[in-house]
mmCIF file with all atom_site columns, C-alpha atoms in Angstrom:
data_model
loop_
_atom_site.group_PDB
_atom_site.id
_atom_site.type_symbol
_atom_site.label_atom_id
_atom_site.label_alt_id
_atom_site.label_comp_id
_atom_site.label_asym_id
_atom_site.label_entity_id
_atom_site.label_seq_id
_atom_site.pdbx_PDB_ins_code
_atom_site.Cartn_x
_atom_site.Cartn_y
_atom_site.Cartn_z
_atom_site.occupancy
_atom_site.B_iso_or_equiv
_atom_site.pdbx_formal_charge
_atom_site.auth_seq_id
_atom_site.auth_comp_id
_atom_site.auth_asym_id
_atom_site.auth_atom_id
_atom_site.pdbx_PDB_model_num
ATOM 1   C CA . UNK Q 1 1   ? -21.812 -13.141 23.424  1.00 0.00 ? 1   UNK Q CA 1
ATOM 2   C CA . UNK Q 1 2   ? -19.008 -11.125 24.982  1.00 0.00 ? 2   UNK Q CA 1
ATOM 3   C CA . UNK Q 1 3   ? -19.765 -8.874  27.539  1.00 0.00 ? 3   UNK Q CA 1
ATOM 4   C CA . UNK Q 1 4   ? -18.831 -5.152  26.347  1.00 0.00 ? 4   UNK Q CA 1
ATOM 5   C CA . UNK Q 1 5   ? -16.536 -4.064  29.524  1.00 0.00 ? 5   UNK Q CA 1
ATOM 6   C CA . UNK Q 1 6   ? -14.325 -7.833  28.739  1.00 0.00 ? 6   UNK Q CA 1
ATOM 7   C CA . UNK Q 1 7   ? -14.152 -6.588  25.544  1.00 0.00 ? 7   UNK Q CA 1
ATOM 8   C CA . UNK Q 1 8   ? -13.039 -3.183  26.671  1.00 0.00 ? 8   UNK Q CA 1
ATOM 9   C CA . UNK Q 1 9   ? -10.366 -4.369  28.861  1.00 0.00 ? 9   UNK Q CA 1
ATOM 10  C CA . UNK Q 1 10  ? -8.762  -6.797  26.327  1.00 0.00 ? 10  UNK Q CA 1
ATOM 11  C CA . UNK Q 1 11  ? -8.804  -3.680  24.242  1.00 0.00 ? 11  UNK Q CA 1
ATOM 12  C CA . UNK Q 1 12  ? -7.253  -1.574  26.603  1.00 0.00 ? 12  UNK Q CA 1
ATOM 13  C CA . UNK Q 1 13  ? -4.688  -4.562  27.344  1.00 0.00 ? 13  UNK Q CA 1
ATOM 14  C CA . UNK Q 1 14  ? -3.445  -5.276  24.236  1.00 0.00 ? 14  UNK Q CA 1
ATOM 15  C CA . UNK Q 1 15  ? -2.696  -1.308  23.177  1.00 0.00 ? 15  UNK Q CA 1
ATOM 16  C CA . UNK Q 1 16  ? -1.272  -0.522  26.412  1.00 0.00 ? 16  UNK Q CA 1
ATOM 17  C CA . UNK Q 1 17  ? 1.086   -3.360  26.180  1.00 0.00 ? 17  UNK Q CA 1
ATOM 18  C CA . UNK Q 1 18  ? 4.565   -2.390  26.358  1.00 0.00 ? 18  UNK Q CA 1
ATOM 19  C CA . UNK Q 1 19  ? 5.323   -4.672  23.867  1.00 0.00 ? 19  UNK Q CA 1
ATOM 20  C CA . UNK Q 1 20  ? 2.679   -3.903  21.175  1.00 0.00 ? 20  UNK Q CA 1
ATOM 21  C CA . UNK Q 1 21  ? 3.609   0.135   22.010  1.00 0.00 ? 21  UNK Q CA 1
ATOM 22  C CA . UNK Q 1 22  ? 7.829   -1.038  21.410  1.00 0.00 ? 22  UNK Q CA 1
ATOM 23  C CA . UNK Q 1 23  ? 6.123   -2.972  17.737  1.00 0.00 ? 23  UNK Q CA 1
ATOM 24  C CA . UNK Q 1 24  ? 3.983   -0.175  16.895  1.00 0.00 ? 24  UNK Q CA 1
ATOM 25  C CA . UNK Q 1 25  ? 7.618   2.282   17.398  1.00 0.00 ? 25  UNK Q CA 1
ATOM 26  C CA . UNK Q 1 26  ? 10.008  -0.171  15.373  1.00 0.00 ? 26  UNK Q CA 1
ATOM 27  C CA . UNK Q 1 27  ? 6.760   0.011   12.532  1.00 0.00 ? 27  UNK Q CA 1
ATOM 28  C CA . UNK Q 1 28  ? 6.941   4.010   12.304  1.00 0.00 ? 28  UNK Q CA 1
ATOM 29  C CA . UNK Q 1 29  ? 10.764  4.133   12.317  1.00 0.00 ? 29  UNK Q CA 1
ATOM 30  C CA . UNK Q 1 30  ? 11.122  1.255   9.729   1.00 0.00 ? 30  UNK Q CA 1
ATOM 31  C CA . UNK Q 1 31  ? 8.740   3.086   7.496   1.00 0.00 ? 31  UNK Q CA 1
ATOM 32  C CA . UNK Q 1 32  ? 10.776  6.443   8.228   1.00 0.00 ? 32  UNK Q CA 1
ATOM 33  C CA . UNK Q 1 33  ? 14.228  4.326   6.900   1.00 0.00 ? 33  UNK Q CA 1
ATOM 34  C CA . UNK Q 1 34  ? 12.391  2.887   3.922   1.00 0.00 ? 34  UNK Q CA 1
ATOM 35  C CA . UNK Q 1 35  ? 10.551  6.417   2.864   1.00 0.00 ? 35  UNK Q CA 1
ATOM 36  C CA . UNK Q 1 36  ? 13.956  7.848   3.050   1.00 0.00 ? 36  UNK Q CA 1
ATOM 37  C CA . UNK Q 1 37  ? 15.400  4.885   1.143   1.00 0.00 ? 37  UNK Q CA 1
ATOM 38  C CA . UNK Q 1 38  ? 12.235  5.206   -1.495  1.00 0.00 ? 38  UNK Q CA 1
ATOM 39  C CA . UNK Q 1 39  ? 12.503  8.973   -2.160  1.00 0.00 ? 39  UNK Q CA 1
ATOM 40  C CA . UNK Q 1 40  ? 16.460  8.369   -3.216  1.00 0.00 ? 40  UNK Q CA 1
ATOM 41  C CA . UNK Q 1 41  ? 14.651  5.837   -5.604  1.00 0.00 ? 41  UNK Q CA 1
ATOM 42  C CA . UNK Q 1 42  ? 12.262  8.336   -7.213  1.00 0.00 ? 42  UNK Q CA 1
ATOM 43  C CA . UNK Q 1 43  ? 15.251  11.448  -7.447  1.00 0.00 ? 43  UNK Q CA 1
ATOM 44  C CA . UNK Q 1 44  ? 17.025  8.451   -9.396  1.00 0.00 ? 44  UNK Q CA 1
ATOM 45  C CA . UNK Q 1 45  ? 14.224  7.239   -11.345 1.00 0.00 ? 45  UNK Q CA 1
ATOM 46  C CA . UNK Q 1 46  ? 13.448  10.624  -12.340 1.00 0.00 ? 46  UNK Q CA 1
ATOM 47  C CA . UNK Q 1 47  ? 17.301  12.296  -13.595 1.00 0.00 ? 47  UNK Q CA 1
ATOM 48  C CA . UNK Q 1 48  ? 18.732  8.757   -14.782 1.00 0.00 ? 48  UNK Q CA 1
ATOM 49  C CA . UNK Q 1 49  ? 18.175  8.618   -18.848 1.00 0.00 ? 49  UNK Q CA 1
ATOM 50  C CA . UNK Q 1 50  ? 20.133  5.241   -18.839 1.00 0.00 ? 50  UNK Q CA 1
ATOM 51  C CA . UNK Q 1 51  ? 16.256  2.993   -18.836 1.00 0.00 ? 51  UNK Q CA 1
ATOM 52  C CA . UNK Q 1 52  ? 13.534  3.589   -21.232 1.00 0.00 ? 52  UNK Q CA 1
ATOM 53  C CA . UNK Q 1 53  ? 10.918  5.948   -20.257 1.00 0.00 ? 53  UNK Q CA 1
ATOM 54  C CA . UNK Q 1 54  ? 8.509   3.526   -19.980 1.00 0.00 ? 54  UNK Q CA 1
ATOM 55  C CA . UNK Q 1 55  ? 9.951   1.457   -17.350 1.00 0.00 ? 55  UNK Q CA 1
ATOM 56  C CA . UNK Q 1 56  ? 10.872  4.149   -15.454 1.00 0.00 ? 56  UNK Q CA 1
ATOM 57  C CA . UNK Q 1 57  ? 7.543   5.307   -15.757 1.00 0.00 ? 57  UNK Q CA 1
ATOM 58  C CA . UNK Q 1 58  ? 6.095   1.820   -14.303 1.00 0.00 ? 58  UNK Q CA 1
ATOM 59  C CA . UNK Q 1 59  ? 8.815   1.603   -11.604 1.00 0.00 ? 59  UNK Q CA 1
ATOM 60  C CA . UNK Q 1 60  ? 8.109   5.297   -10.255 1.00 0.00 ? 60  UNK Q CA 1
ATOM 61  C CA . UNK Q 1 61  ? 4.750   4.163   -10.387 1.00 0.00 ? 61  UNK Q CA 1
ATOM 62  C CA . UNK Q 1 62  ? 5.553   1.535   -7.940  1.00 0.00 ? 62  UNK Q CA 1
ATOM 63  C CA . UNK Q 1 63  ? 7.936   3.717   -5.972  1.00 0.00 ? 63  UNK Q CA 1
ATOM 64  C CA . UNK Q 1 64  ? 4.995   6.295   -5.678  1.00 0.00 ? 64  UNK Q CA 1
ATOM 65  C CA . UNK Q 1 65  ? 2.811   3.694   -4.272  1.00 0.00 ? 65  UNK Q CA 1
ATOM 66  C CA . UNK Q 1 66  ? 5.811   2.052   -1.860  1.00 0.00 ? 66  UNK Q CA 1
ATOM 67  C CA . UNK Q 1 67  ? 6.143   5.601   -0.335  1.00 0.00 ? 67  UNK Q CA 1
ATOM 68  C CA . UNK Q 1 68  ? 2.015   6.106   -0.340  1.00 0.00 ? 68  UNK Q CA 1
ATOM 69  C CA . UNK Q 1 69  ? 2.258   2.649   1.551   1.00 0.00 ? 69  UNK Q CA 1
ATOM 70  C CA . UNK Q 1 70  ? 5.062   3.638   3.882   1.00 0.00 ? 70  UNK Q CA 1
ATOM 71  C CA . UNK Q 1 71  ? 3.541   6.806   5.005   1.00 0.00 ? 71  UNK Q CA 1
ATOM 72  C CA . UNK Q 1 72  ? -0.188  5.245   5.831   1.00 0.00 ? 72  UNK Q CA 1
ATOM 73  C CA . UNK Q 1 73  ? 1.307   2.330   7.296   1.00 0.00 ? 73  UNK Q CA 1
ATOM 74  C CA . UNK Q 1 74  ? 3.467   5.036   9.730   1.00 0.00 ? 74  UNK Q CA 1
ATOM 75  C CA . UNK Q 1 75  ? 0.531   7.269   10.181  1.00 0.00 ? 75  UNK Q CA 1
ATOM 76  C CA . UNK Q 1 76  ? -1.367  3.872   11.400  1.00 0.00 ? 76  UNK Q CA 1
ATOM 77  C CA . UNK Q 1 77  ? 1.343   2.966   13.885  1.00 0.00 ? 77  UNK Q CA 1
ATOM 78  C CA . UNK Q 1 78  ? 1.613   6.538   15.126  1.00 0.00 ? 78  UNK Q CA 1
ATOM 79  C CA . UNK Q 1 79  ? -2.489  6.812   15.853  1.00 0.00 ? 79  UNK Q CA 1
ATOM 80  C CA . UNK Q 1 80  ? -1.857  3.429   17.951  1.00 0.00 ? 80  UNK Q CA 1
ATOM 81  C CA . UNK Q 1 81  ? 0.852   5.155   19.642  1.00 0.00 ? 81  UNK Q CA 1
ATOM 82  C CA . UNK Q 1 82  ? -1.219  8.178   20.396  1.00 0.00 ? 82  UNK Q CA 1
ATOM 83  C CA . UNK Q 1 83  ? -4.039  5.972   21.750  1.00 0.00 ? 83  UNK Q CA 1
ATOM 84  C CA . UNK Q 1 84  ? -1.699  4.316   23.970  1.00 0.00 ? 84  UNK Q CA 1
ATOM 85  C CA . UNK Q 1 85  ? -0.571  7.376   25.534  1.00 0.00 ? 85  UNK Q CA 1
ATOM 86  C CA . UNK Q 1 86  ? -3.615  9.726   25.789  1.00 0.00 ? 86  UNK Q CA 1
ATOM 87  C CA . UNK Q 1 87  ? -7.220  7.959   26.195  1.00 0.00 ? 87  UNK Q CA 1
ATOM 88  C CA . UNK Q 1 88  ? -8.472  6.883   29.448  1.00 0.00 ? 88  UNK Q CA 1
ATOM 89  C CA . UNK Q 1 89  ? -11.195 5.444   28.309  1.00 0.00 ? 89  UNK Q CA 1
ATOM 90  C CA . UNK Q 1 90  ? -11.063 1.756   28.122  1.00 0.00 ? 90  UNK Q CA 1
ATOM 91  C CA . UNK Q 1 91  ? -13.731 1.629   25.273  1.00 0.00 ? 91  UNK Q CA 1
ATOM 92  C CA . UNK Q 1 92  ? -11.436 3.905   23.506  1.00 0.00 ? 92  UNK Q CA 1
ATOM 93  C CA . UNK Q 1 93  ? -9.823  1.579   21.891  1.00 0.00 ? 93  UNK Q CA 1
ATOM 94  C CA . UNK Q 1 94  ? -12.682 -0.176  19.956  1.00 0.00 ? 94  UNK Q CA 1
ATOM 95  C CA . UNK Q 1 95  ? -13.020 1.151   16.623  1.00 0.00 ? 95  UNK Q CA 1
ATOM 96  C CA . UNK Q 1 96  ? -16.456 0.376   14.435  1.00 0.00 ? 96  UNK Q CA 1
ATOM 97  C CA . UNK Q 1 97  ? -16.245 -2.497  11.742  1.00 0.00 ? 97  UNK Q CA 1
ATOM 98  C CA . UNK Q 1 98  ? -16.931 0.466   9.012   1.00 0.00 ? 98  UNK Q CA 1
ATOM 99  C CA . UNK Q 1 99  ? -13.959 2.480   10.486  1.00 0.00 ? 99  UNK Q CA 1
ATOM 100 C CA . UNK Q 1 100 ? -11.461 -1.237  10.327  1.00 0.00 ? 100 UNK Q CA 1
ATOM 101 C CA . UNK Q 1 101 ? -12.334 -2.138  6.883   1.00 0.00 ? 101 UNK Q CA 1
ATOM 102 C CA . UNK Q 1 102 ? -12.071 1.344   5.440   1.00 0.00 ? 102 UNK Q CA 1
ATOM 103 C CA . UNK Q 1 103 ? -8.455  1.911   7.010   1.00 0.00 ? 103 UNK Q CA 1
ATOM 104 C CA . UNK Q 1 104 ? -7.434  -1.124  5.459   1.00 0.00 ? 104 UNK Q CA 1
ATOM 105 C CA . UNK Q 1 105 ? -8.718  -0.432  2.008   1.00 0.00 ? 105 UNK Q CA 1
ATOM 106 C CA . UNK Q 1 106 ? -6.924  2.885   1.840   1.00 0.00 ? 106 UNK Q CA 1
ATOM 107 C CA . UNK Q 1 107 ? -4.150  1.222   2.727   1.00 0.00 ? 107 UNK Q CA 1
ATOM 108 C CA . UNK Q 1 108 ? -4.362  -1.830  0.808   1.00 0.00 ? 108 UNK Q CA 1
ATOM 109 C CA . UNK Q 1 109 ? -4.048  0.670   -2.419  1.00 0.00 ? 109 UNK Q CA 1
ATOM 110 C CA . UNK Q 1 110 ? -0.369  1.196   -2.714  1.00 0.00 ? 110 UNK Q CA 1
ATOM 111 C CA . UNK Q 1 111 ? 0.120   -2.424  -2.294  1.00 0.00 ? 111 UNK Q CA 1
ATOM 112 C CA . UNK Q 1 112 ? -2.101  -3.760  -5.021  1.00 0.00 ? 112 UNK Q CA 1
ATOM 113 C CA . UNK Q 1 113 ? -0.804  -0.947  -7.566  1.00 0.00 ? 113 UNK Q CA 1
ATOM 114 C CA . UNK Q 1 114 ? 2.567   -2.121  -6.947  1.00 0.00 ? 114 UNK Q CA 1
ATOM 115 C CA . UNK Q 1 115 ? 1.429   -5.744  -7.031  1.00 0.00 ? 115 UNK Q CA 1
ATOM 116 C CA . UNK Q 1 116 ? -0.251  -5.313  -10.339 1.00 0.00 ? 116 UNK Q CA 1
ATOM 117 C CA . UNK Q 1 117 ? 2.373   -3.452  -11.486 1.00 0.00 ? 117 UNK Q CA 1
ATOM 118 C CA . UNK Q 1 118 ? 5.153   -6.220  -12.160 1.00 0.00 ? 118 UNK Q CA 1
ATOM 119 C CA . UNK Q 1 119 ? 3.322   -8.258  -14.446 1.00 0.00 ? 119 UNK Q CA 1
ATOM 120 C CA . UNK Q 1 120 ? 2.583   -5.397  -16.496 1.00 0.00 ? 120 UNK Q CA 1
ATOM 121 C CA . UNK Q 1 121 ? 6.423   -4.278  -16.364 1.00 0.00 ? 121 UNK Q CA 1
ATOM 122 C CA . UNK Q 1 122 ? 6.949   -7.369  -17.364 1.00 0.00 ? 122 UNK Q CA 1
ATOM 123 C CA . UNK Q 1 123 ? 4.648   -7.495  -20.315 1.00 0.00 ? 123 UNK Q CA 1
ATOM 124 C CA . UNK Q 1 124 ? 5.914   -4.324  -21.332 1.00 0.00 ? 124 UNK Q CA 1
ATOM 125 C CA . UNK Q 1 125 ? 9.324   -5.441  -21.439 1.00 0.00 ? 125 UNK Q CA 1
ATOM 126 C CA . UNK Q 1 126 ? 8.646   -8.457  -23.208 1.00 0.00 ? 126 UNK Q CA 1
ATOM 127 C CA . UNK Q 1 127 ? 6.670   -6.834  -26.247 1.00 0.00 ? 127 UNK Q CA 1
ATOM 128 C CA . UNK Q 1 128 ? 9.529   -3.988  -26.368 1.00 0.00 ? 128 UNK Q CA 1
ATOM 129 C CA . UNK Q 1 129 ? 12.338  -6.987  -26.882 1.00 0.00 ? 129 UNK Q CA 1
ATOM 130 C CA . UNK Q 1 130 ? 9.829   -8.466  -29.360 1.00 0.00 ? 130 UNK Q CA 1
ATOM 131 C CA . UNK Q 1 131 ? 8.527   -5.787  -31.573 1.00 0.00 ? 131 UNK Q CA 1
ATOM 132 C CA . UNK Q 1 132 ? 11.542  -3.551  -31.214 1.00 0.00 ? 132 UNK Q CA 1
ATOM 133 C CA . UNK Q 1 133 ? 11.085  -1.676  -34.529 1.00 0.00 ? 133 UNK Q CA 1
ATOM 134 C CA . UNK Q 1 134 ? 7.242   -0.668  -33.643 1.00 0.00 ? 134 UNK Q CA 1
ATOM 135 C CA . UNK Q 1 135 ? 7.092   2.478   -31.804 1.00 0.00 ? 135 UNK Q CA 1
ATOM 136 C CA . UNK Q 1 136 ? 7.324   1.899   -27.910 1.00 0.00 ? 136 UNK Q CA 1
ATOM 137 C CA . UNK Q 1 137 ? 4.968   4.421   -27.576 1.00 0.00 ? 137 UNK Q CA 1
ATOM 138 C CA . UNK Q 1 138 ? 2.308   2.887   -28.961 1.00 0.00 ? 138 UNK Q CA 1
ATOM 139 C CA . UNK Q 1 139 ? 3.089   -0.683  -27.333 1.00 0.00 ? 139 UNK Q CA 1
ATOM 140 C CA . UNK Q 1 140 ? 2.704   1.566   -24.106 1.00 0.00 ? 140 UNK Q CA 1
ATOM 141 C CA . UNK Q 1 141 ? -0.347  2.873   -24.692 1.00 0.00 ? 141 UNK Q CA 1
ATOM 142 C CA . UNK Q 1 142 ? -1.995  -0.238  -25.683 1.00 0.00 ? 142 UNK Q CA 1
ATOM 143 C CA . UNK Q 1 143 ? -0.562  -2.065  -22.425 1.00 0.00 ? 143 UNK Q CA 1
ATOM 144 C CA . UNK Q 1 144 ? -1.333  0.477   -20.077 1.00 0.00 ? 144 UNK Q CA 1
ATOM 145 C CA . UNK Q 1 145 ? -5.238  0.208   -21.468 1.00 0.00 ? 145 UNK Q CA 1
ATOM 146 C CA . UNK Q 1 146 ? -5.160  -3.519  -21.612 1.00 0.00 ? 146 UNK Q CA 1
ATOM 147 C CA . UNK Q 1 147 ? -3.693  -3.655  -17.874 1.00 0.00 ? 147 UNK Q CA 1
ATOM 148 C CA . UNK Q 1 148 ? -6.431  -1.003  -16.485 1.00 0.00 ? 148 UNK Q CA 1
ATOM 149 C CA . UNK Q 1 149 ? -9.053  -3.218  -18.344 1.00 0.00 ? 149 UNK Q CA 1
ATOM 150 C CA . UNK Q 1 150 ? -8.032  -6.622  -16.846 1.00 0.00 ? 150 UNK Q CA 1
ATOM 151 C CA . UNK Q 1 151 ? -7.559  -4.977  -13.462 1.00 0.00 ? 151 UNK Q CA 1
ATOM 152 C CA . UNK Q 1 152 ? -10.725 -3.519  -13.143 1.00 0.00 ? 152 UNK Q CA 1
ATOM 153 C CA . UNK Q 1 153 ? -12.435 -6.497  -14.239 1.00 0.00 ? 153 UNK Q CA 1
ATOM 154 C CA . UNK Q 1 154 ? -10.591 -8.520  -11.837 1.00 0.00 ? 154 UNK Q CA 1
ATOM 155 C CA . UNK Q 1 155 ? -11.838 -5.691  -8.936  1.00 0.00 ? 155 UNK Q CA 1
ATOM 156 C CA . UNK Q 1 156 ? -15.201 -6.863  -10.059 1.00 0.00 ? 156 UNK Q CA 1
ATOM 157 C CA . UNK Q 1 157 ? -14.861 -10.400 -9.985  1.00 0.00 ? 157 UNK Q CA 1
ATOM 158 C CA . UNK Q 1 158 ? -13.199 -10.032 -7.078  1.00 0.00 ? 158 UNK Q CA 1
ATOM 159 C CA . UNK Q 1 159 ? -16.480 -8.196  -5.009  1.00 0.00 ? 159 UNK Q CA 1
ATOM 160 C CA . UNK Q 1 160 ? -18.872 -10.713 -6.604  1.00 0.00 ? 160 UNK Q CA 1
ATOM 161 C CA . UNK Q 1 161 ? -16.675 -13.631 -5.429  1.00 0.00 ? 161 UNK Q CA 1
ATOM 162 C CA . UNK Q 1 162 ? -16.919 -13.061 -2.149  1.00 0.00 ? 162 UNK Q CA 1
ATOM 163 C CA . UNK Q 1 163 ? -20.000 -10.998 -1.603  1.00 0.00 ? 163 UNK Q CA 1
ATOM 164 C CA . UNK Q 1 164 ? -21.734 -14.664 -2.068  1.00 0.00 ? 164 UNK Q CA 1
#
């Protein structure tokens, strides 16, 4: 078992590192560049009448989630930053297992909707070019239900698979 003040000090090592303080800086302002980059995306996806509404509508779904992502991931960097700087405390820097795995579920959100999003772009796509005289509309609807459906039961499999 490791003794609680070791694990302290590594703690305390690793965040006070210059270098890991220099990675957690390049993190926030590569985030800042790419928010900045991803909000052009969304003005664009949102005047430009020049691609159907429903792939616009899937790809500003994506963007939406890219900037969600961008901005946790930058607000995660910066609280490392702030530790850094202002606790004293060596056992400061040891968060709870409860606190780890729920700061990377929020942030693991945006990237699974815009991971599950391509396939169903993709789908989409492929039933407009197929069944171009039935209304897109409906092909939407029908996909969007069909994705949510397959995606939650995949969630479930998911936390049975490897809760055993």
């Amino acid at each position: 078992m490791v003794n609680h003040s070791e694990l302290c000090q590594e703690a305390s090592d690793i965040h006070r590192s210059k270098i890991y303080i220099f990675i957690m800086a390049l993190v926030v302002i590569l985030n800042s560049i790419g928010l900045v980059l991803l909000i052009n995306t969304a003005i664009f996806l949102v005047k430009t009448k020049k691609i159907s509404f429903n792939l616009r509508f899937l790809l500003g779904s994506i963007t939406v989630a890219l900037i969600g992502r961008d901005v946790l991931t930058a607000v995660r960097a910066l609280y490392r930053i702030f530790l850094a700087i202002f606790v004293t405390d060596e056992c400061g820097f040891i968060s709870t297992n409860y606190f780890c795995v729920l700061e990377s579920a929020i942030t693991a959100v945006p990237f699974n909707v815009a991971l599950y999003s391509f396939p169903v772009i993709s789908a989409e796509r492929l039933l407009a070019t197929l069944f171009r005289k039935i209304d897109e509309k409906q092909i939407f609807k029908n996909l969007v239900f069909i994705a949510v459906v397959i995606t939650v039961c995949e969630y479930f499999l998911a936390k049975f698979r490897y809760a055993g």
